PDB file of C-alpha atoms in Angstrom:
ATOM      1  CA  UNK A 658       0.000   0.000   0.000  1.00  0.00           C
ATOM      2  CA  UNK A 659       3.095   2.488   0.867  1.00  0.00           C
ATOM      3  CA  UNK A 660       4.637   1.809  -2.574  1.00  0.00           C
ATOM      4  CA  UNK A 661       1.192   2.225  -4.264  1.00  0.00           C
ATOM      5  CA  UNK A 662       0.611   5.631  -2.606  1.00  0.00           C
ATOM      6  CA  UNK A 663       3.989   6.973  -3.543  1.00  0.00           C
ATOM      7  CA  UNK A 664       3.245   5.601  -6.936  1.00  0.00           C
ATOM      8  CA  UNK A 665      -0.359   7.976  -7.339  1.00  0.00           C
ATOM      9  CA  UNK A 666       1.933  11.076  -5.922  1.00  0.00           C
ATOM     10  CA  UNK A 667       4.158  10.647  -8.946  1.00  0.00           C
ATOM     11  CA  UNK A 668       1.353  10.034 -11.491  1.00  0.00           C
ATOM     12  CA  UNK A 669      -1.480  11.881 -10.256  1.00  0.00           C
ATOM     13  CA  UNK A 670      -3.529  14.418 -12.655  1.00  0.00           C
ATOM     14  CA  UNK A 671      -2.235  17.477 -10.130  1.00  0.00           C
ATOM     15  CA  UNK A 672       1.719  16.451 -10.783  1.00  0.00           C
ATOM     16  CA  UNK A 673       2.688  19.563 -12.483  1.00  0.00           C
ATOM     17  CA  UNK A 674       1.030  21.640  -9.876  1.00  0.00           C
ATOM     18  CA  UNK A 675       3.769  23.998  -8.018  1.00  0.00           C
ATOM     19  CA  UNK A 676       4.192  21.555  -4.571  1.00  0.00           C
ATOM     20  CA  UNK A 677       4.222  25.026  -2.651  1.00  0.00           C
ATOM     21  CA  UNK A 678       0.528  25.936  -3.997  1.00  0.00           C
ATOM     22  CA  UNK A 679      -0.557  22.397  -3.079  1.00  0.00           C
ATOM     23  CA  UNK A 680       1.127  22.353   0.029  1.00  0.00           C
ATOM     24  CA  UNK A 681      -0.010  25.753   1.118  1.00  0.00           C
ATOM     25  CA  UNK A 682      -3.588  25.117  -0.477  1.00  0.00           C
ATOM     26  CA  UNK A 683      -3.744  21.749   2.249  1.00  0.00           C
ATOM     27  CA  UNK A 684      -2.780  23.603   5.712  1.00  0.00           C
ATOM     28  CA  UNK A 685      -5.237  26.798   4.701  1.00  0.00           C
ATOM     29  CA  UNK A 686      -7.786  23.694   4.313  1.00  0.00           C
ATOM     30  CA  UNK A 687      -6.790  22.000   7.340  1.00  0.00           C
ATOM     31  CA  UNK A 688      -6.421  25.538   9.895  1.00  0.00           C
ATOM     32  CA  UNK A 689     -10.003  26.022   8.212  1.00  0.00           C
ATOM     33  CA  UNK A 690     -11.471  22.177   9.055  1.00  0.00           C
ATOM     34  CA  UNK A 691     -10.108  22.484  13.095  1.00  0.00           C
ATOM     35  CA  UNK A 692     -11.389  25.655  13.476  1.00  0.00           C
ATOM     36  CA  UNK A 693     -15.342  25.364  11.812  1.00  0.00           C
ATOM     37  CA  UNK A 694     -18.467  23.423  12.541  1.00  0.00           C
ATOM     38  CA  UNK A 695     -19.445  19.700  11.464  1.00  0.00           C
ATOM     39  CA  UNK A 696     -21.457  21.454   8.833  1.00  0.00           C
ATOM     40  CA  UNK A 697     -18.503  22.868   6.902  1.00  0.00           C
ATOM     41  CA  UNK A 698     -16.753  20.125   7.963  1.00  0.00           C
ATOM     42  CA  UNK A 699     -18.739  17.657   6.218  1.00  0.00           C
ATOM     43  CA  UNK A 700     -18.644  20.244   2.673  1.00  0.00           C
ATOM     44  CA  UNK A 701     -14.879  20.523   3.504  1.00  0.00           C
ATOM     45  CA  UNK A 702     -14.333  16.930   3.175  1.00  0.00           C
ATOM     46  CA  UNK A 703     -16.360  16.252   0.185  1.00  0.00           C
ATOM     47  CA  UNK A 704     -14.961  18.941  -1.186  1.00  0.00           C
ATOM     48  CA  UNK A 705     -11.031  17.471  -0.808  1.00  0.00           C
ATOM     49  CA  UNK A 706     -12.366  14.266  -2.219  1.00  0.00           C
ATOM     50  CA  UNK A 707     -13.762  16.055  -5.459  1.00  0.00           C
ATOM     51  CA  UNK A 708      -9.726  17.521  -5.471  1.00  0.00           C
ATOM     52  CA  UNK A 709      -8.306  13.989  -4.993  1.00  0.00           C
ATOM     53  CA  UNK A 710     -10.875  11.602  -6.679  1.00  0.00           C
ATOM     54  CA  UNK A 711     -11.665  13.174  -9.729  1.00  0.00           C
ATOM     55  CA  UNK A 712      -9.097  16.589 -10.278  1.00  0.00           C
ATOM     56  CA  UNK A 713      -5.696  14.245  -9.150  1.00  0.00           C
ATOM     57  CA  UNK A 714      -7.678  10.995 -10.684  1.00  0.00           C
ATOM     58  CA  UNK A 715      -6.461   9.299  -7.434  1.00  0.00           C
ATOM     59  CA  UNK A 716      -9.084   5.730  -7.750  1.00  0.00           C
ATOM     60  CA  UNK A 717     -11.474   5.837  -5.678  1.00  0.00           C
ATOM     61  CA  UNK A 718     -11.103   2.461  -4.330  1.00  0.00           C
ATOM     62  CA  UNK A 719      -7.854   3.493  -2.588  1.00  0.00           C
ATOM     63  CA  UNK A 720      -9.174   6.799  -1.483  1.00  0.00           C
ATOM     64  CA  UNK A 721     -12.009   5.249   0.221  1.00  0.00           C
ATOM     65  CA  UNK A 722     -10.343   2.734   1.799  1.00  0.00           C
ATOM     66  CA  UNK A 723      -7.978   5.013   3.173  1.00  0.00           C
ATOM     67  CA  UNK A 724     -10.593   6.595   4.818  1.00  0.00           C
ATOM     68  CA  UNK A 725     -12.481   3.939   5.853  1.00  0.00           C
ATOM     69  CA  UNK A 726      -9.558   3.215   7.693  1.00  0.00           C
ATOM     70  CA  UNK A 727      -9.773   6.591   9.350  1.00  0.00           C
ATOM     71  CA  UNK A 728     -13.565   6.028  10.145  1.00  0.00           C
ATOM     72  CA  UNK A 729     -13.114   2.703  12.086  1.00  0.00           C
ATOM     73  CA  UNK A 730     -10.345   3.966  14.199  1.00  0.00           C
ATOM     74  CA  UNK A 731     -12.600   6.911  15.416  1.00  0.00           C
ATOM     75  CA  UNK A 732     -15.559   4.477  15.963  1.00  0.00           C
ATOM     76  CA  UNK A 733     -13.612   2.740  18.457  1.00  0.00           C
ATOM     77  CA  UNK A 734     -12.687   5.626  21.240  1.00  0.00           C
ATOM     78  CA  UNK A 735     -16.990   6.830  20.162  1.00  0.00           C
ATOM     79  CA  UNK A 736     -18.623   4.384  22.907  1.00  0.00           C
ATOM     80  CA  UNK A 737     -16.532   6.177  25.535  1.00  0.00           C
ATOM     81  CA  UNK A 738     -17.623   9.614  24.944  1.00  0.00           C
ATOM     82  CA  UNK A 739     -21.328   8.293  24.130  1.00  0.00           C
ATOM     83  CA  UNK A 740     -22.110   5.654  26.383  1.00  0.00           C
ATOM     84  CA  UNK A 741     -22.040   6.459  30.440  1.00  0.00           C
ATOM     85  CA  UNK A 742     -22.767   5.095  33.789  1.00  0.00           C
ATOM     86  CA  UNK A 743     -24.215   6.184  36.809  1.00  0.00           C
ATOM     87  CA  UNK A 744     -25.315   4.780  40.073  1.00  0.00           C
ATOM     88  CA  UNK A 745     -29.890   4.500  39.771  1.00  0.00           C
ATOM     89  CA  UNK A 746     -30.121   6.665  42.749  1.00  0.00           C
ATOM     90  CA  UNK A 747     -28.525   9.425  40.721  1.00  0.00           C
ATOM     91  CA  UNK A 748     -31.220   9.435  37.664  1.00  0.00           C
ATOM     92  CA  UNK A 749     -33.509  12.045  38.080  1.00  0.00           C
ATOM     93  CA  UNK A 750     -29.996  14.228  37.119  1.00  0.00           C
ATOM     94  CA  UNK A 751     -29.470  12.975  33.769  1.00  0.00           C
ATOM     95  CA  UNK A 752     -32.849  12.398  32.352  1.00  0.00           C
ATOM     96  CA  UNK A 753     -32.349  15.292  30.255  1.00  0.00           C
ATOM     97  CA  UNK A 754     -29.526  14.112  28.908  1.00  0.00           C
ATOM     98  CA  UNK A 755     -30.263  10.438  28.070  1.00  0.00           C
ATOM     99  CA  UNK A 756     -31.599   9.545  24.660  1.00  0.00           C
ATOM    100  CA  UNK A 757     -31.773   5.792  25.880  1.00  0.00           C
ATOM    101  CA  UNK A 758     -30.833   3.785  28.534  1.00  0.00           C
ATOM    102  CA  UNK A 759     -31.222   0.675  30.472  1.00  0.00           C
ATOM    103  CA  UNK A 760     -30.973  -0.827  34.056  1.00  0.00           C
ATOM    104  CA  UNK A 761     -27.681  -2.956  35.101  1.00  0.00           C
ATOM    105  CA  UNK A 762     -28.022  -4.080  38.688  1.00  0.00           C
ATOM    106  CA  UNK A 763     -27.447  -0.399  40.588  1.00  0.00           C
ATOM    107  CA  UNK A 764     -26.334   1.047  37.739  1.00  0.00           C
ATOM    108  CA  UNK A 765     -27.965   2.688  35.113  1.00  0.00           C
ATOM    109  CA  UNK A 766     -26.063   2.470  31.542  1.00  0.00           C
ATOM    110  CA  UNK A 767     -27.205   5.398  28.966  1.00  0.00           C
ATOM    111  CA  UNK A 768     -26.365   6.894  25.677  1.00  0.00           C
ATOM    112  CA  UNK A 769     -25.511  10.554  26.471  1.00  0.00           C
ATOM    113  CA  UNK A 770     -27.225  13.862  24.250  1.00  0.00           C
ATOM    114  CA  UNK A 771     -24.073  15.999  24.614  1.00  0.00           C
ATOM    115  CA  UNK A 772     -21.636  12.761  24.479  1.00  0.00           C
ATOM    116  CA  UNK A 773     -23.376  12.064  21.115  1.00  0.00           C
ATOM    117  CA  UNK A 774     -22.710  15.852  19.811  1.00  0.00           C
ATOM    118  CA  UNK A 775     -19.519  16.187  21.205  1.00  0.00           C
ATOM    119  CA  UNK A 776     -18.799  12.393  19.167  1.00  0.00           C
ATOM    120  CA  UNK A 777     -20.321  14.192  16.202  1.00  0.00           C
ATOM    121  CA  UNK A 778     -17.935  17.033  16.082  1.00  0.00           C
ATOM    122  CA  UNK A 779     -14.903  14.692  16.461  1.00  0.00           C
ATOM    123  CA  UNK A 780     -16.034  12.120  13.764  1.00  0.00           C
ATOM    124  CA  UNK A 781     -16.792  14.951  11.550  1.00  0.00           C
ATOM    125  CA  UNK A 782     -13.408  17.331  12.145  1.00  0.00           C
ATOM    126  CA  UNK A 783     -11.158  14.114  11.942  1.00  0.00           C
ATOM    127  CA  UNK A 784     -12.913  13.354   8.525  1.00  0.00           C
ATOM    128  CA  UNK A 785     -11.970  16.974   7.187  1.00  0.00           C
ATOM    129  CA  UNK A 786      -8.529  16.840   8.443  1.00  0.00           C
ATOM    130  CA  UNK A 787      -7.646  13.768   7.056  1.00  0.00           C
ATOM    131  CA  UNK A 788      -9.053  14.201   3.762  1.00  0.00           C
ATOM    132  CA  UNK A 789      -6.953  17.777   3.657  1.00  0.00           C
ATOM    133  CA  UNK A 790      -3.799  15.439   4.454  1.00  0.00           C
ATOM    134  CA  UNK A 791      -4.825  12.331   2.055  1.00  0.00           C
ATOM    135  CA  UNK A 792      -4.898  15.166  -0.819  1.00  0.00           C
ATOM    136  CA  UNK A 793      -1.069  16.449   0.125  1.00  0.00           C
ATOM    137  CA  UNK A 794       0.075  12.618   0.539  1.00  0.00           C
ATOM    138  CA  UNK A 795      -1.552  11.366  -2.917  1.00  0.00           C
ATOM    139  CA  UNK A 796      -0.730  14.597  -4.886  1.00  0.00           C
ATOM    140  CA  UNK A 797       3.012  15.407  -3.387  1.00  0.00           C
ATOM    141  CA  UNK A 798       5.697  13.170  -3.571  1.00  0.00           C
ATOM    142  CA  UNK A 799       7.516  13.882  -0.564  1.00  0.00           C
ATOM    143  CA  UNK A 800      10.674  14.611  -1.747  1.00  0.00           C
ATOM    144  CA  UNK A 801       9.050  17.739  -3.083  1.00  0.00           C
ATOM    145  CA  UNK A 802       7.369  18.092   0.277  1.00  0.00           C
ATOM    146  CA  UNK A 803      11.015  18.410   1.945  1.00  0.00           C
ATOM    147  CA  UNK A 804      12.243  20.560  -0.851  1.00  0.00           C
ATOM    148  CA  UNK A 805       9.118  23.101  -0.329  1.00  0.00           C
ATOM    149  CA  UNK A 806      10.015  22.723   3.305  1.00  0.00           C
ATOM    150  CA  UNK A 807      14.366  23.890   2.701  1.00  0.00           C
ATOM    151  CA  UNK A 808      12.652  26.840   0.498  1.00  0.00           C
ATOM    152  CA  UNK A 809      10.252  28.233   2.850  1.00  0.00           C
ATOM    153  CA  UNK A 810      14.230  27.823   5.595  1.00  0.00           C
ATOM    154  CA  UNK A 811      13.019  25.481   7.488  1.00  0.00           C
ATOM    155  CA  UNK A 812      16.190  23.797   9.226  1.00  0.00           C
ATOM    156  CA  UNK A 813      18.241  21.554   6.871  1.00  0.00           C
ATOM    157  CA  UNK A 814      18.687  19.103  10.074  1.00  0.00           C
ATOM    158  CA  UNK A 815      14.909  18.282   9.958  1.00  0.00           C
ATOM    159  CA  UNK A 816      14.186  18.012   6.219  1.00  0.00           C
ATOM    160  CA  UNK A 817      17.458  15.937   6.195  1.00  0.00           C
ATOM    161  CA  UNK A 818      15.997  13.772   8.865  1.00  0.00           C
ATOM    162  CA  UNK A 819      12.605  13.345   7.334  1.00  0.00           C
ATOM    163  CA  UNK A 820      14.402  12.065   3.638  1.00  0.00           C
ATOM    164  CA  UNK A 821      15.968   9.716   6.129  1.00  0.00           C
ATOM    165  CA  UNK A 822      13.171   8.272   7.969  1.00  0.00           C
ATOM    166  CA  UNK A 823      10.995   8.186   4.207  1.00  0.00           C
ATOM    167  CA  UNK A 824      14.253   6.305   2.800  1.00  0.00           C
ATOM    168  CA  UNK A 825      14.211   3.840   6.074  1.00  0.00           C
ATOM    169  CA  UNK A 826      10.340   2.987   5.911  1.00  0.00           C
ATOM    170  CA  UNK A 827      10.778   1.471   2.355  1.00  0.00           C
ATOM    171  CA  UNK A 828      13.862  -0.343   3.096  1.00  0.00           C
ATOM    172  CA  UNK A 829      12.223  -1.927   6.378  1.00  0.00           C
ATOM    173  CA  UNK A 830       8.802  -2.765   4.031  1.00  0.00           C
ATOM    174  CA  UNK A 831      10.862  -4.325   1.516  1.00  0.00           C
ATOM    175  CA  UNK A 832      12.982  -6.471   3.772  1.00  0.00           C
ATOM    176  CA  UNK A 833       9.957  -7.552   5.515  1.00  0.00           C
ATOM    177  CA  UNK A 834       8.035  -8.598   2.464  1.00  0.00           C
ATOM    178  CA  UNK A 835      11.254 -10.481   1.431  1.00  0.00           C
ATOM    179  CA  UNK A 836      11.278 -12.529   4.806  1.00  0.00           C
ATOM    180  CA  UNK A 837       7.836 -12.991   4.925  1.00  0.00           C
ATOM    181  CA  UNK A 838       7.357 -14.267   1.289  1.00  0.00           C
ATOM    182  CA  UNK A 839      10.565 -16.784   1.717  1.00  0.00           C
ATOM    183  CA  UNK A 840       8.788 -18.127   5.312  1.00  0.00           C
ATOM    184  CA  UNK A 841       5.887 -18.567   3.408  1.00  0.00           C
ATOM    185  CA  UNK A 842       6.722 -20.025   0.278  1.00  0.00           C
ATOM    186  CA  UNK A 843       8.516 -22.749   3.268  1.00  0.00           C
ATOM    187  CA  UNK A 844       5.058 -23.161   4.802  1.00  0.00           C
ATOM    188  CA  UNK A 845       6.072 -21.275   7.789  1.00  0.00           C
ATOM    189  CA  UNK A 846       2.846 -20.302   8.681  1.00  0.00           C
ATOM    190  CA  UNK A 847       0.528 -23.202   7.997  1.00  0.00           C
ATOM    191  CA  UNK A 848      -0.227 -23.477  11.616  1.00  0.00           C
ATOM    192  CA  UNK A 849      -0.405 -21.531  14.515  1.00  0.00           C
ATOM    193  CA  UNK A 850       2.350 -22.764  16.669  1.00  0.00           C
ATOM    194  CA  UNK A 851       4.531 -22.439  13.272  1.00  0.00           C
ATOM    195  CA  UNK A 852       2.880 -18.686  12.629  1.00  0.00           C
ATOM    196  CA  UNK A 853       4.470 -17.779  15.795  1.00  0.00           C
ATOM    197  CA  UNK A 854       7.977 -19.073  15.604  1.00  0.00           C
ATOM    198  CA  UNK A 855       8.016 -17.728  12.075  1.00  0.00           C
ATOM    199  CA  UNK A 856       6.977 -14.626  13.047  1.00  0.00           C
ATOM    200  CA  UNK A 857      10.304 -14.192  16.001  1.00  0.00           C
ATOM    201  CA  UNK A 858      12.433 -15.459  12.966  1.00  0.00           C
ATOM    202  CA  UNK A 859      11.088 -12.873  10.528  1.00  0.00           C
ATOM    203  CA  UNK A 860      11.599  -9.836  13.543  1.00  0.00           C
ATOM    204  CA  UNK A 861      14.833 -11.052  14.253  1.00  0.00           C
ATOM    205  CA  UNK A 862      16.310 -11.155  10.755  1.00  0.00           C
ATOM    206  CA  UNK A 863      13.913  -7.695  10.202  1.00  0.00           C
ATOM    207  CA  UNK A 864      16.483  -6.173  12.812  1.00  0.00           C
ATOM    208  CA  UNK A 865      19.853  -7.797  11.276  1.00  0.00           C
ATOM    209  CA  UNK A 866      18.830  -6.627   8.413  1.00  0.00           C
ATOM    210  CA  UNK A 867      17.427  -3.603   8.420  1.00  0.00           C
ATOM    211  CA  UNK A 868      21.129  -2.903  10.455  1.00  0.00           C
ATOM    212  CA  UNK A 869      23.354  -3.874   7.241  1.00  0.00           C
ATOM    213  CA  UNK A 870      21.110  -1.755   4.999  1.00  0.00           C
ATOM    214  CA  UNK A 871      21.520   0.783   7.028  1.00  0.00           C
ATOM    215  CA  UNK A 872      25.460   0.295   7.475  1.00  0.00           C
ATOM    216  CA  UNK A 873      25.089  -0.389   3.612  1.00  0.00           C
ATOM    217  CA  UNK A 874      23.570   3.115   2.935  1.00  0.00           C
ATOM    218  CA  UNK A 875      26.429   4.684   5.371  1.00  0.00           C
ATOM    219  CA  UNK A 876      29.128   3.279   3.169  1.00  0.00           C
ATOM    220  CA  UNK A 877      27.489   4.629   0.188  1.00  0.00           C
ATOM    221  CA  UNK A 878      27.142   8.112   1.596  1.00  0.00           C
ATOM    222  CA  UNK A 879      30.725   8.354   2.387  1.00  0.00           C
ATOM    223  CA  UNK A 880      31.976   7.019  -0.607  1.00  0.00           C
ATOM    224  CA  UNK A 881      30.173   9.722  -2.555  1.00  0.00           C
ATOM    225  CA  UNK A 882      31.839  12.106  -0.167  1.00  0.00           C
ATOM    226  CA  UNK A 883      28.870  13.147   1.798  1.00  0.00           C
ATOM    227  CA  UNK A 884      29.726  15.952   3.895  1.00  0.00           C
ATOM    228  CA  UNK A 885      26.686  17.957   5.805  1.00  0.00           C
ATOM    229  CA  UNK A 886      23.623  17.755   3.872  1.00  0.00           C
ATOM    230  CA  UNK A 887      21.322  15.886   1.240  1.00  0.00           C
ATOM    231  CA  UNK A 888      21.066  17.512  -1.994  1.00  0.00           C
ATOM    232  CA  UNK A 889      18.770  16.573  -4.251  1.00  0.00           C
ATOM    233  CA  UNK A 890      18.139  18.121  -8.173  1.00  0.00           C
ATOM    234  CA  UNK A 891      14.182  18.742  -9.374  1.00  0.00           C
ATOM    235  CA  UNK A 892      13.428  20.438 -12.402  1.00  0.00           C
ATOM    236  CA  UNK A 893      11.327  23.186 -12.597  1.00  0.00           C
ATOM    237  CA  UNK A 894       8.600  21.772 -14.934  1.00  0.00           C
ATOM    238  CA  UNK A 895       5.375  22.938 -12.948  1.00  0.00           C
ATOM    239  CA  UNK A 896       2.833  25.172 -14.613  1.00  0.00           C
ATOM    240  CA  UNK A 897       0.254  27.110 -11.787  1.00  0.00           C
ATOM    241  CA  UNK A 898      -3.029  26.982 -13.228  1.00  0.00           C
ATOM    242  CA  UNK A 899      -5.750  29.716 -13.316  1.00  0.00           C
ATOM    243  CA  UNK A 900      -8.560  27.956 -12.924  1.00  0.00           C
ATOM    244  CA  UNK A 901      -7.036  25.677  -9.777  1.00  0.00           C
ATOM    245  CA  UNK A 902      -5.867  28.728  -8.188  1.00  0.00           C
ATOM    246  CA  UNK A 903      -9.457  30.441  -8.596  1.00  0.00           C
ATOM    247  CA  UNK A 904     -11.151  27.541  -7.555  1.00  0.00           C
ATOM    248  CA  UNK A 905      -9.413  26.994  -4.465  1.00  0.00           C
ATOM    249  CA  UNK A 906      -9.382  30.702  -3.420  1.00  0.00           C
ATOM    250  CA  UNK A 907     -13.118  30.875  -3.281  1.00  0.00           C
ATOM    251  CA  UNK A 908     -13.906  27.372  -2.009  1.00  0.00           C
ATOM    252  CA  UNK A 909     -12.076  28.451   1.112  1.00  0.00           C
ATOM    253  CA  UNK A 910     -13.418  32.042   1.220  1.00  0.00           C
ATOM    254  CA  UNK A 911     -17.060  30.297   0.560  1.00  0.00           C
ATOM    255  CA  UNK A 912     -16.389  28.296   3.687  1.00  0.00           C
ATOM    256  CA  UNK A 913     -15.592  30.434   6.075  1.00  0.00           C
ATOM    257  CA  UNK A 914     -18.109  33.169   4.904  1.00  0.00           C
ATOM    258  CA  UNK A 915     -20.821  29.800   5.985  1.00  0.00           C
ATOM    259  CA  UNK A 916     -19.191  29.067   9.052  1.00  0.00           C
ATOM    260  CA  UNK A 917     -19.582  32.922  10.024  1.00  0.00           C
ATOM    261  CA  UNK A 918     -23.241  32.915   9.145  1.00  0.00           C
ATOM    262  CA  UNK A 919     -23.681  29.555  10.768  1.00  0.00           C
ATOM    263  CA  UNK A 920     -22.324  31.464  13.801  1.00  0.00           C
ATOM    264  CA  UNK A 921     -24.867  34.212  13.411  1.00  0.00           C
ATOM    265  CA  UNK A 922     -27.294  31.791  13.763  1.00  0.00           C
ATOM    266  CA  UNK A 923     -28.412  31.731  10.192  1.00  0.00           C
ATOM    267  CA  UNK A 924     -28.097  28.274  10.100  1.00  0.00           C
ATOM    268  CA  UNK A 925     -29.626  25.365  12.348  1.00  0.00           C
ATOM    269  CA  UNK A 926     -27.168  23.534  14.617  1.00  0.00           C
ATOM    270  CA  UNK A 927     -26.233  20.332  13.417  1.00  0.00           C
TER     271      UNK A 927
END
């Protein structure tokens, strides 16, 4: 999936975009998601799937699944903020605030009104964040994420650090895949008692590994005569676009000109 996604930032419709207009274009879209209400949240994140779906031609299968993915991890920590307990002598204070509950022994186990809305705002502001993000992380390959970064001075340490870590996440996937596909081509993990000593091998040799990659990669660097800092060549072959520019400007003015009236009470709470 990590190779696939890195794939669709190098081959997306959007490619030629400058990386600083995209990249710039995602935070203004994110500041705006965390600071609005579920309603603009909800037309921010359909909106950044129109932008990744069908502008960046991104499929849709992986876009959905990605945040799916996103969906089902918020679901789980949503019974805690919804669901509470309180002793039965203590009901008359939360009648208002139950939609439905049931007896337990002495306790009294109820979904809560504001538990629900405050559930609401955090399903619905994750989903606009994370579609701002999915756009930069299908649409930018990241290498021209760092390079925006050492234009706009942010510290050469960091950006040097990120290429690192991005290089070091590939070389760990591929080694595991390796292992893994060897152990299983061996039958490694026909049963369970098997899946488990197969699976200390495959960490094991993950960490050996991963170590002479990495002393692998050191060699390299020196022997290139590496002395303080990556430096990496990109072309300039991006052409800003009108009509992208346009559209973006007054998608987010249109926004926050509805989350103002929505604060003036022209709109209904959702």
């Amino acid at each position: 999936m990590s190779l696939q996604l890195d794939t669709l930032a190098y081959t997306n419709r959007l490619r030629r975009l400058p990386p600083e207009h995209k990249l710039i274009f995602a935070f203004t879209t994110l500041a705006i998601s965390l600071a609005t209400h579920p309603l603009v949240q909800i037309l921010m994140a359909l909106w950044m799937s129109i932008w990744t779906v069908i502008y960046a031609r991104i499929p849709a299968g992986v876009y959905f699944r990605l945040l799916m993915f996103t969906i089902g991890f918020c679901l789980t920590s949503l019974p805690a903020l919804m669901v509470n307990g309180i002793a039965i002598n203590d009901l008359p204070r939360v009648q208002l605030d139950s939609w439905y509950g049931l007896n337990l022994g002495h306790f009294y186990i109820y979904i809560s009104h504001s538990g629900s809305i405050q559930a609401w705002g955090i399903i619905t502001r994750a989903l606009a964040s994370v579609s701002c993000l999915y756009f930069l992380m299908l649409t930018v390959p990241f290498t021209e994420i760092l390079q925006t970064l050492r234009y706009l001075r942010f510290s050469v340490l960091l950006t040097d650090l990120l290429l690192l870590m991005y290089r070091f996440i590939f070389i760990l996937l591929n080694t595991a895949t390796e292992l893994w596909t060897a152990q299983n081509s061996r039958g490694g993990y026909r049963t369970w008692r098997n899946g488990m000593k197969s699976l200390a091998l495959l960490i094991g040799q993950l960490l050996q590994r991963t170590l002479q990659r990495y002393s692998q990669f050191s060699l390299g660097l020196q022997s290139r005569g590496f002395v303080s800092e990556f430096r990496v060549w990109h072309p300039p072959r991006y052409r800003p676009q009108a009509r992208y520019i346009i559209e973006a400007i007054c998608g987010c003015v249109g926004l926050i000109v509805l989350d103002f009236w929505r604060n003036a009470g022209i709109f209904t709470r959702i």
